[in-house]
Amino acid sequence: MVAPPDKSISHRAIFFASIAKGESVIRNFLDAADPLSTVDAFRKLGIEITELAGGIPSQGSKLPRRTTVNGQGFEGLKEPKDVIDCGNSGTTMRLLTGLLAACPFFSVLTGDESLRGRPMARVITPLKQMGAGINGRSLDRYPPLSIKGGGLRPISYEMPVPSAQVKSSILLAGLYVDGVTEVKESVKSRDHTERMLAAFGADITVDGLRVAVRGGRKLEGQDIEIPGDISSAAFFVAASLLIVGKGLLVRDVGLNPTRTGFFDAIKKMGASLEFLNERVVCGEPIGDVRSTYVGGLKCINIGGEEIPSLIDEFPLLCVLGTQAEGITEIRGAKELRVKESDRISAMVSELRKMGARIEEYDDGVAIEGRVLLKGAHVKSYGDHRIAMALSVAALAAKGETVIEGSDCVDISYHDFYKDMTELVSF
Ligand code: S3P
């Protein structure tokens, strides 16, 4: 199979292409609700974005979809006439807050119920230090946000929690500012922004955990190809580890080292993984991943510095933990409480319904394996990654599982159930 296009990179391609000068062509853009929230937002900001003929390679199309963005340069965004709805997408809202903080007009951002409950002080605090006028609900902590942008100054900001969204938000604002804006992290979060900004011609330097951007250098339109999403491929690799006799080859998966923590973790659990045809496409390492069923997974301990590189794979690791011999512990992951849902409590309560032995901590879980899961009626909490992880648990379970709210997979992976059905029936 071919992994669907990367969500994080799809968002960034629209952001940078919109503020670059000239046309950008994006091949293999992710056609899912979250990145489409970003497309909608930039259309409201006056950017012309066109979908050209072609299909999605993962669905057998020979002609990959092409999305063109008619970039208008830094000064080209227009004051939106209405509120911008970021849907369920934290990446859209947090990155847009940074960008709009630098634009000399008024804008208002909102989102669905889940997004309106997610913390925004983490971007508002540094952007206010840069001089932005931003207000939000509950003492400037939650959306809707109102932004009166422009007139920013550079800052040097040490991030309290590693976060690619916060880092990217500050760097986007920094593009517009005279002087050097710098961000320091304690652990490296995904670095797609740094890689893509360099490709668009920004004056950006990365020195270990420090990223600095000198504002004012114009971005130029680019041809971009989006790699497959390791976070989507992970569900299939996990399924192939749990279904006896299944081997799997996933082609064109993004293998950026800030994202591959899940593969490192499952190798430690005993998975047999091979990386083939490794290459670099548009500044991002990609390759094909072959997993072979070996059976008998072992427990592991995950925590600390490992967390950012597997942050979105936590629900799936909980499922694998139920099938691994011994006690699997995942700690230092408190951030998961403020994702699209509280992913720690969601996985604990739903996997317990399926018979898992799982203990909840403030910052993670301990799971005792190996347990024969039983089919149950479970909930997705409207969170795409919970729905997909529970689907993998359902494959390993005896009896039927019903996932309430399963259609939220559309947020990142429209054809998830179709592709999963193909995998288990070939
Ligand atoms: C993302 C960064 C991560 C991740 C999210 C997408 C991004 O969030 O969980 O799904 O595209 O930058 P944080 O940056 O808040 O850790």
Short mmCIF file of C-alpha atoms and ligand atoms in Angstrom, two decimals:
data_model
loop_
_atom_site.label_atom_id
_atom_site.label_comp_id
_atom_site.label_asym_id
_atom_site.label_seq_id
_atom_site.Cartn_x
_atom_site.Cartn_y
_atom_site.Cartn_z
CA MET A 1 0.00 0.00 0.00
CA VAL A 2 0.94 3.66 -0.28
CA ALA A 3 0.60 5.75 2.87
CA PRO A 4 -1.77 8.72 2.54
CA PRO A 5 -0.08 12.13 2.34
CA ASP A 6 1.39 13.68 5.48
CA LYS A 7 -1.00 15.96 7.37
CA SER A 8 1.60 18.20 9.06
CA ILE A 9 3.49 18.76 5.81
CA SER A 10 0.26 19.39 3.84
CA HIS A 11 -0.71 22.21 6.24
CA ARG A 12 2.72 23.80 5.99
CA ALA A 13 2.77 23.65 2.20
CA ILE A 14 -0.39 25.81 2.06
CA PHE A 15 0.92 28.25 4.68
CA PHE A 16 4.28 28.93 3.05
CA ALA A 17 3.00 28.83 -0.54
CA SER A 18 0.36 31.45 0.35
CA ILE A 19 2.89 33.98 1.66
CA ALA A 20 5.53 33.20 -0.99
CA LYS A 21 5.70 35.24 -4.17
CA GLY A 22 4.45 33.38 -7.27
CA GLU A 23 2.80 30.07 -7.96
CA SER A 24 3.50 26.91 -5.98
CA VAL A 25 2.42 23.46 -7.09
CA ILE A 26 1.76 20.90 -4.37
CA ARG A 27 1.64 17.28 -5.43
CA ASN A 28 -0.05 14.67 -3.24
CA PHE A 29 -1.79 17.15 -0.91
CA LEU A 30 -3.82 15.41 1.82
CA ASP A 31 -7.50 15.58 0.97
CA ALA A 32 -8.80 15.32 4.54
CA ALA A 33 -10.78 17.63 6.82
CA ASP A 34 -7.83 19.10 8.77
CA PRO A 35 -5.69 20.34 5.86
CA LEU A 36 -8.86 21.43 4.07
CA SER A 37 -9.51 23.73 7.07
CA THR A 38 -6.17 25.35 6.25
CA VAL A 39 -7.13 25.68 2.56
CA ASP A 40 -10.45 27.30 3.55
CA ALA A 41 -8.70 29.71 5.90
CA PHE A 42 -6.29 30.94 3.21
CA ARG A 43 -9.11 31.31 0.72
CA LYS A 44 -10.82 33.58 3.27
CA LEU A 45 -7.55 35.53 3.46
CA GLY A 46 -7.75 36.14 -0.28
CA ILE A 47 -5.45 33.42 -1.62
CA GLU A 48 -6.43 31.54 -4.78
CA ILE A 49 -5.98 27.80 -4.29
CA THR A 50 -6.96 25.45 -7.10
CA GLU A 51 -7.32 21.69 -7.17
CA LEU A 52 -6.23 20.32 -10.57
CA ALA A 53 -7.38 17.06 -12.10
CA GLY A 54 -5.91 13.81 -10.95
CA GLY A 55 -6.49 11.32 -8.24
CA ILE A 56 -4.77 10.11 -5.16
CA PRO A 57 -1.90 7.68 -5.86
CA SER A 58 -2.87 5.53 -2.86
CA GLN A 59 -6.16 4.93 -4.66
CA GLY A 60 -4.44 3.74 -7.80
CA SER A 61 -4.47 6.99 -9.76
CA LYS A 62 -1.57 7.41 -12.17
CA LEU A 63 -2.07 11.16 -12.22
CA PRO A 64 -1.37 12.55 -8.78
CA ARG A 65 -3.59 15.42 -7.62
CA ARG A 66 -2.06 18.82 -8.03
CA THR A 67 -2.96 21.75 -5.84
CA THR A 68 -1.80 25.16 -7.02
CA VAL A 69 -1.43 28.13 -4.73
CA ASN A 70 -1.16 31.61 -6.18
CA GLY A 71 1.15 33.11 -3.52
CA GLN A 72 0.90 36.86 -2.95
CA GLY A 73 4.00 37.50 -0.84
CA PHE A 74 4.15 38.63 2.80
CA GLU A 75 1.88 41.63 2.27
CA GLY A 76 -0.66 39.77 0.13
CA LEU A 77 -3.06 38.42 2.74
CA LYS A 78 -6.32 40.40 3.03
CA GLU A 79 -8.39 41.09 6.12
CA PRO A 80 -10.99 38.29 6.25
CA LYS A 81 -14.61 39.47 6.03
CA ASP A 82 -15.80 36.82 8.45
CA VAL A 83 -14.65 34.57 11.26
CA ILE A 84 -12.21 31.86 10.15
CA ASP A 85 -13.33 28.39 11.25
CA CYS A 86 -10.34 26.09 11.84
CA GLY A 87 -12.60 23.06 12.35
CA ASN A 88 -10.87 20.39 14.42
CA SER A 89 -7.37 21.45 13.44
CA GLY A 90 -4.97 22.63 16.14
CA THR A 91 -2.22 23.04 13.54
CA THR A 92 -4.39 25.41 11.48
CA MET A 93 -5.29 27.53 14.49
CA ARG A 94 -1.90 27.71 16.19
CA LEU A 95 0.11 28.39 13.02
CA LEU A 96 -2.46 30.90 11.78
CA THR A 97 -2.37 32.78 15.07
CA GLY A 98 1.37 33.34 14.57
CA LEU A 99 0.96 34.41 10.96
CA LEU A 100 -2.01 36.72 11.59
CA ALA A 101 -0.24 38.27 14.59
CA ALA A 102 2.15 39.72 12.00
CA CYS A 103 -0.51 40.98 9.55
CA PRO A 104 -1.80 44.54 9.98
CA PHE A 105 -5.52 43.73 10.17
CA PHE A 106 -8.20 42.25 12.39
CA SER A 107 -9.16 38.59 12.32
CA VAL A 108 -11.10 36.12 14.46
CA LEU A 109 -10.38 32.38 14.67
CA THR A 110 -12.70 29.72 15.99
CA GLY A 111 -13.08 25.95 15.73
CA ASP A 112 -15.25 22.99 16.64
CA GLU A 113 -16.06 22.07 20.24
CA SER A 114 -12.85 20.07 20.67
CA LEU A 115 -10.62 22.85 19.30
CA ARG A 116 -12.40 25.51 21.41
CA GLY A 117 -11.33 23.50 24.47
CA ARG A 118 -7.64 23.32 23.53
CA PRO A 119 -5.02 25.55 25.19
CA MET A 120 -3.92 28.57 23.17
CA ALA A 121 -1.96 30.46 25.84
CA ARG A 122 1.09 28.54 24.65
CA VAL A 123 1.06 30.57 21.40
CA ILE A 124 -0.57 33.74 22.73
CA THR A 125 2.09 34.27 25.44
CA PRO A 126 5.13 34.43 23.12
CA LEU A 127 3.21 36.30 20.41
CA LYS A 128 2.16 38.95 22.95
CA GLN A 129 5.82 39.25 23.94
CA MET A 130 6.44 40.08 20.27
CA GLY A 131 3.83 42.85 20.59
CA ALA A 132 0.73 41.19 19.08
CA GLY A 133 -2.77 42.13 20.21
CA ILE A 134 -4.51 38.79 20.81
CA ASN A 135 -7.52 38.06 22.98
CA GLY A 136 -9.27 34.81 23.71
CA ARG A 137 -11.94 33.26 25.86
CA SER A 138 -11.28 32.54 29.57
CA LEU A 139 -8.50 35.09 30.16
CA ASP A 140 -6.91 34.63 26.74
CA ARG A 141 -6.55 30.89 27.11
CA TYR A 142 -9.08 29.39 24.69
CA PRO A 143 -10.61 30.07 21.26
CA PRO A 144 -12.34 31.97 19.77
CA LEU A 145 -9.33 34.27 19.38
CA SER A 146 -9.35 37.81 18.09
CA ILE A 147 -6.14 39.11 16.58
CA LYS A 148 -5.06 42.65 15.80
CA GLY A 149 -1.77 42.07 14.07
CA GLY A 150 1.28 44.01 12.95
CA GLY A 151 4.17 45.97 14.45
CA LEU A 152 5.99 42.99 15.98
CA ARG A 153 9.49 42.85 17.44
CA PRO A 154 11.80 39.80 17.56
CA ILE A 155 12.08 37.64 20.68
CA SER A 156 14.21 34.82 21.96
CA TYR A 157 11.81 32.26 23.40
CA GLU A 158 12.50 29.17 25.47
CA MET A 159 9.55 26.83 25.04
CA PRO A 160 8.19 25.34 28.30
CA VAL A 161 6.85 22.26 26.42
CA PRO A 162 8.31 20.90 23.16
CA SER A 163 5.71 21.66 20.48
CA ALA A 164 6.08 21.93 16.72
CA GLN A 165 2.89 23.96 16.53
CA VAL A 166 4.16 26.58 18.98
CA LYS A 167 7.61 26.65 17.37
CA SER A 168 6.07 27.09 13.91
CA SER A 169 3.68 29.79 15.10
CA ILE A 170 6.56 31.92 16.45
CA LEU A 171 8.72 31.30 13.36
CA LEU A 172 5.86 32.36 11.06
CA ALA A 173 5.53 35.64 12.98
CA GLY A 174 9.32 36.00 12.90
CA LEU A 175 9.34 35.92 9.08
CA TYR A 176 7.71 39.37 9.12
CA VAL A 177 9.90 40.99 11.77
CA ASP A 178 13.12 42.99 11.44
CA GLY A 179 15.90 41.10 13.21
CA VAL A 180 16.31 37.55 14.46
CA THR A 181 13.50 35.65 16.21
CA GLU A 182 14.70 32.52 17.97
CA VAL A 183 13.03 29.54 19.59
CA LYS A 184 14.70 27.02 21.89
CA GLU A 185 13.28 23.62 22.72
CA SER A 186 14.27 21.14 25.44
CA VAL A 187 13.60 18.18 23.12
CA LYS A 188 13.34 18.46 19.36
CA SER A 189 9.77 18.42 18.06
CA ARG A 190 8.95 17.68 14.41
CA ASP A 191 10.98 19.97 12.14
CA HIS A 192 8.91 20.12 8.93
CA THR A 193 8.58 23.90 9.26
CA GLU A 194 12.34 24.42 9.39
CA ARG A 195 12.92 22.14 6.39
CA MET A 196 10.19 23.64 4.26
CA LEU A 197 10.98 27.25 5.14
CA ALA A 198 14.57 26.67 4.03
CA ALA A 199 13.28 25.25 0.72
CA PHE A 200 11.11 28.37 0.20
CA GLY A 201 14.22 30.54 0.68
CA ALA A 202 13.74 31.84 4.24
CA ASP A 203 16.79 32.98 6.23
CA ILE A 204 16.58 30.21 8.83
CA THR A 205 19.28 28.52 10.88
CA VAL A 206 19.02 25.41 12.98
CA ASP A 207 21.62 24.75 15.63
CA GLY A 208 20.67 21.71 17.69
CA LEU A 209 17.62 22.69 19.71
CA ARG A 210 17.78 26.35 18.66
CA VAL A 211 16.01 27.63 15.54
CA ALA A 212 16.41 31.22 14.39
CA VAL A 213 14.75 33.09 11.57
CA ARG A 214 15.79 36.52 10.28
CA GLY A 215 12.70 38.32 9.07
CA GLY A 216 12.21 40.12 5.81
CA ARG A 217 13.72 37.67 3.30
CA LYS A 218 11.07 36.98 0.63
CA LEU A 219 9.83 33.43 0.03
CA GLU A 220 9.60 32.13 -3.55
CA GLY A 221 6.89 29.77 -4.86
CA GLN A 222 8.03 26.11 -5.04
CA ASP A 223 7.10 22.69 -6.40
CA ILE A 224 6.40 20.50 -3.41
CA GLU A 225 5.76 16.79 -3.14
CA ILE A 226 4.15 15.62 0.10
CA PRO A 227 5.47 12.30 1.45
CA GLY A 228 3.27 9.61 3.00
CA ASP A 229 2.24 10.13 6.61
CA ILE A 230 4.10 7.93 9.08
CA SER A 231 1.30 8.55 11.60
CA SER A 232 -1.26 7.02 9.20
CA ALA A 233 1.07 4.22 8.05
CA ALA A 234 1.59 3.32 11.72
CA PHE A 235 -1.97 1.92 12.02
CA PHE A 236 -1.28 -0.54 9.21
CA VAL A 237 2.13 -1.54 10.49
CA ALA A 238 0.56 -2.15 13.92
CA ALA A 239 -2.24 -4.22 12.38
CA SER A 240 0.33 -6.29 10.51
CA LEU A 241 2.08 -7.06 13.81
CA LEU A 242 -1.12 -8.30 15.40
CA ILE A 243 -2.55 -10.40 12.60
CA VAL A 244 -0.75 -13.71 12.34
CA GLY A 245 0.97 -14.30 9.03
CA LYS A 246 0.56 -10.82 7.60
CA GLY A 247 3.57 -9.11 6.11
CA LEU A 248 3.17 -5.59 4.82
CA LEU A 249 4.97 -3.16 2.53
CA VAL A 250 4.02 0.51 2.86
CA ARG A 251 5.56 2.68 0.15
CA ASP A 252 6.66 6.34 0.25
CA VAL A 253 6.48 6.86 4.00
CA GLY A 254 8.00 10.01 5.50
CA LEU A 255 10.95 8.92 7.67
CA ASN A 256 11.90 12.25 9.21
CA PRO A 257 13.81 11.31 12.41
CA THR A 258 11.63 13.69 14.47
CA ARG A 259 8.66 11.46 13.60
CA THR A 260 10.00 7.88 13.66
CA GLY A 261 9.75 7.19 17.41
CA PHE A 262 6.93 4.70 16.85
CA PHE A 263 9.12 2.55 14.60
CA ASP A 264 11.95 2.64 17.17
CA ALA A 265 9.50 1.64 19.89
CA ILE A 266 7.99 -1.32 18.03
CA LYS A 267 11.45 -2.57 17.04
CA LYS A 268 12.25 -2.70 20.77
CA MET A 269 9.00 -4.65 21.23
CA GLY A 270 10.36 -7.23 18.79
CA ALA A 271 8.86 -6.11 15.47
CA SER A 272 10.79 -6.92 12.35
CA LEU A 273 11.00 -3.75 10.21
CA GLU A 274 13.05 -3.06 7.13
CA PHE A 275 13.51 0.33 5.45
CA LEU A 276 13.97 0.17 1.68
CA ASN A 277 14.48 2.62 -1.14
CA GLU A 278 15.42 5.43 1.26
CA ARG A 279 15.73 8.84 -0.39
CA VAL A 280 15.16 12.55 0.19
CA VAL A 281 12.19 14.28 -1.46
CA CYS A 282 11.77 18.05 -1.06
CA GLY A 283 14.07 18.06 1.97
CA GLU A 284 12.23 15.23 3.75
CA PRO A 285 13.67 11.70 4.12
CA ILE A 286 11.26 9.06 2.81
CA GLY A 287 11.33 5.33 2.11
CA ASP A 288 9.35 2.10 1.97
CA VAL A 289 8.71 0.15 5.15
CA ARG A 290 8.40 -3.61 5.23
CA SER A 291 7.09 -5.24 8.37
CA THR A 292 7.05 -8.98 8.85
CA TYR A 293 4.94 -10.79 11.39
CA VAL A 294 7.13 -12.36 14.05
CA GLY A 295 4.64 -12.81 16.89
CA GLY A 296 5.37 -12.55 20.58
CA LEU A 297 5.73 -8.81 21.20
CA LYS A 298 7.59 -7.78 24.37
CA CYS A 299 6.71 -4.93 26.74
CA ILE A 300 8.72 -1.67 26.76
CA ASN A 301 9.14 1.53 28.77
CA ILE A 302 8.72 4.77 26.88
CA GLY A 303 9.18 8.26 28.29
CA GLY A 304 11.07 11.54 28.40
CA GLU A 305 12.86 12.49 25.21
CA GLU A 306 11.19 9.73 23.20
CA ILE A 307 7.70 11.23 23.56
CA PRO A 308 7.71 14.07 20.95
CA SER A 309 8.75 11.74 18.12
CA LEU A 310 5.82 9.37 18.77
CA ILE A 311 3.32 11.78 20.29
CA ASP A 312 0.50 10.97 17.85
CA GLU A 313 1.12 7.21 18.07
CA PHE A 314 0.32 6.96 21.79
CA PRO A 315 -3.19 5.47 21.29
CA LEU A 316 -1.75 2.82 19.01
CA LEU A 317 1.09 1.97 21.40
CA CYS A 318 -1.53 1.42 24.12
CA VAL A 319 -3.21 -1.14 21.86
CA LEU A 320 0.11 -2.88 21.14
CA GLY A 321 0.85 -2.87 24.89
CA THR A 322 -2.21 -5.06 25.49
CA GLN A 323 -0.66 -7.65 23.16
CA ALA A 324 2.91 -7.50 24.54
CA GLU A 325 4.24 -9.81 27.22
CA GLY A 326 4.79 -7.95 30.51
CA ILE A 327 4.04 -4.40 31.62
CA THR A 328 4.39 -1.62 29.04
CA GLU A 329 4.75 1.83 30.58
CA ILE A 330 4.40 5.13 28.74
CA ARG A 331 5.13 8.16 30.95
CA GLY A 332 6.02 11.84 30.54
CA ALA A 333 3.18 12.26 28.08
CA LYS A 334 0.88 14.71 29.87
CA GLU A 335 0.49 16.67 26.61
CA LEU A 336 -1.81 13.88 25.45
CA ARG A 337 -4.48 15.21 27.80
CA VAL A 338 -4.86 18.31 25.60
CA LYS A 339 -4.93 16.78 22.13
CA GLU A 340 -8.13 16.42 20.04
CA SER A 341 -9.41 14.53 23.12
CA ASP A 342 -7.82 13.58 26.44
CA ARG A 343 -6.08 10.65 24.81
CA ILE A 344 -4.86 9.13 28.09
CA SER A 345 -8.30 8.85 29.66
CA ALA A 346 -9.95 7.94 26.31
CA MET A 347 -7.64 4.95 25.73
CA VAL A 348 -7.85 3.81 29.36
CA SER A 349 -11.64 3.80 29.45
CA GLU A 350 -12.21 2.32 25.98
CA LEU A 351 -9.54 -0.39 26.16
CA ARG A 352 -10.87 -1.40 29.60
CA LYS A 353 -14.26 -2.00 27.93
CA MET A 354 -12.42 -4.45 25.67
CA GLY A 355 -10.92 -6.27 28.66
CA ALA A 356 -7.49 -4.59 28.78
CA ARG A 357 -5.63 -4.29 32.07
CA ILE A 358 -4.53 -0.68 31.99
CA GLU A 359 -3.61 1.76 34.74
CA GLU A 360 -3.95 5.52 34.33
CA TYR A 361 -1.32 8.02 35.51
CA ASP A 362 -1.45 11.76 35.25
CA ASP A 363 1.23 11.61 32.54
CA GLY A 364 0.69 8.22 30.92
CA VAL A 365 -0.30 4.59 31.36
CA ALA A 366 0.87 1.14 32.43
CA ILE A 367 -0.59 -1.77 30.45
CA GLU A 368 -0.36 -5.39 31.45
CA GLY A 369 -0.17 -7.82 28.57
CA ARG A 370 -0.87 -10.13 27.02
CA VAL A 371 -4.66 -10.07 27.17
CA LEU A 372 -7.20 -11.54 24.80
CA LEU A 373 -9.29 -8.47 23.97
CA LYS A 374 -13.01 -8.91 23.53
CA GLY A 375 -15.24 -6.99 21.12
CA ALA A 376 -17.19 -4.17 22.79
CA HIS A 377 -19.18 -1.00 22.15
CA VAL A 378 -16.58 1.79 22.35
CA LYS A 379 -16.42 5.55 21.67
CA SER A 380 -14.06 7.64 19.54
CA TYR A 381 -14.59 10.92 21.48
CA GLY A 382 -14.65 12.49 18.00
CA ASP A 383 -10.86 11.95 17.88
CA HIS A 384 -9.55 10.43 14.64
CA ARG A 385 -6.54 8.75 16.22
CA ILE A 386 -8.66 7.17 18.97
CA ALA A 387 -11.08 5.79 16.33
CA MET A 388 -8.23 4.33 14.25
CA ALA A 389 -6.37 2.86 17.25
CA LEU A 390 -9.59 1.22 18.50
CA SER A 391 -10.09 -0.24 15.02
CA VAL A 392 -6.70 -1.95 15.31
CA ALA A 393 -7.68 -3.18 18.80
CA ALA A 394 -10.92 -4.49 17.28
CA LEU A 395 -8.94 -6.54 14.75
CA ALA A 396 -7.06 -8.23 17.57
CA ALA A 397 -10.23 -8.78 19.62
CA LYS A 398 -12.57 -11.75 19.73
CA GLY A 399 -16.09 -10.80 18.72
CA GLU A 400 -17.58 -7.69 17.21
CA THR A 401 -16.56 -4.16 18.15
CA VAL A 402 -18.73 -1.13 17.42
CA ILE A 403 -16.94 2.23 17.39
CA GLU A 404 -19.31 5.10 18.04
CA GLY A 405 -18.31 8.21 16.08
CA SER A 406 -16.00 6.27 13.77
CA ASP A 407 -16.50 8.73 10.89
CA CYS A 408 -14.08 11.21 12.54
CA VAL A 409 -11.26 9.33 10.74
CA ASP A 410 -12.02 11.83 7.92
CA ILE A 411 -9.99 14.38 9.86
CA SER A 412 -6.74 12.80 8.71
CA TYR A 413 -7.54 9.69 6.68
CA HIS A 414 -10.66 9.57 4.54
CA ASP A 415 -10.17 5.99 3.26
CA PHE A 416 -9.00 4.43 6.50
CA TYR A 417 -11.71 1.73 6.68
CA LYS A 418 -11.46 0.91 2.98
CA ASP A 419 -7.67 0.49 3.19
CA MET A 420 -7.90 -1.49 6.43
CA THR A 421 -10.48 -3.82 4.90
CA GLU A 422 -8.15 -4.44 1.96
CA LEU A 423 -5.22 -5.15 4.28
CA VAL A 424 -7.05 -7.74 6.34
CA SER A 425 -8.69 -9.46 3.38
CA PHE A 426 -5.78 -9.90 0.98
C1 S3P B 1 1.65 18.82 14.81
C2 S3P B 1 2.38 18.80 15.95
C3 S3P B 1 2.04 17.96 17.13
C4 S3P B 1 1.07 16.84 16.75
C5 S3P B 1 -0.05 17.33 15.89
C6 S3P B 1 0.47 17.95 14.60
C7 S3P B 1 2.07 19.73 13.72
O1 S3P B 1 1.45 18.77 18.12
O2 S3P B 1 0.56 16.24 17.91
O3 S3P B 1 -0.90 16.24 15.55
O4 S3P B 1 1.61 19.59 12.58
O5 S3P B 1 2.88 20.62 14.00
P1 S3P B 1 2.35 19.65 19.12
O6 S3P B 1 3.19 20.51 18.29
O7 S3P B 1 1.38 20.46 19.93
O8 S3P B 1 3.09 18.66 19.95
#
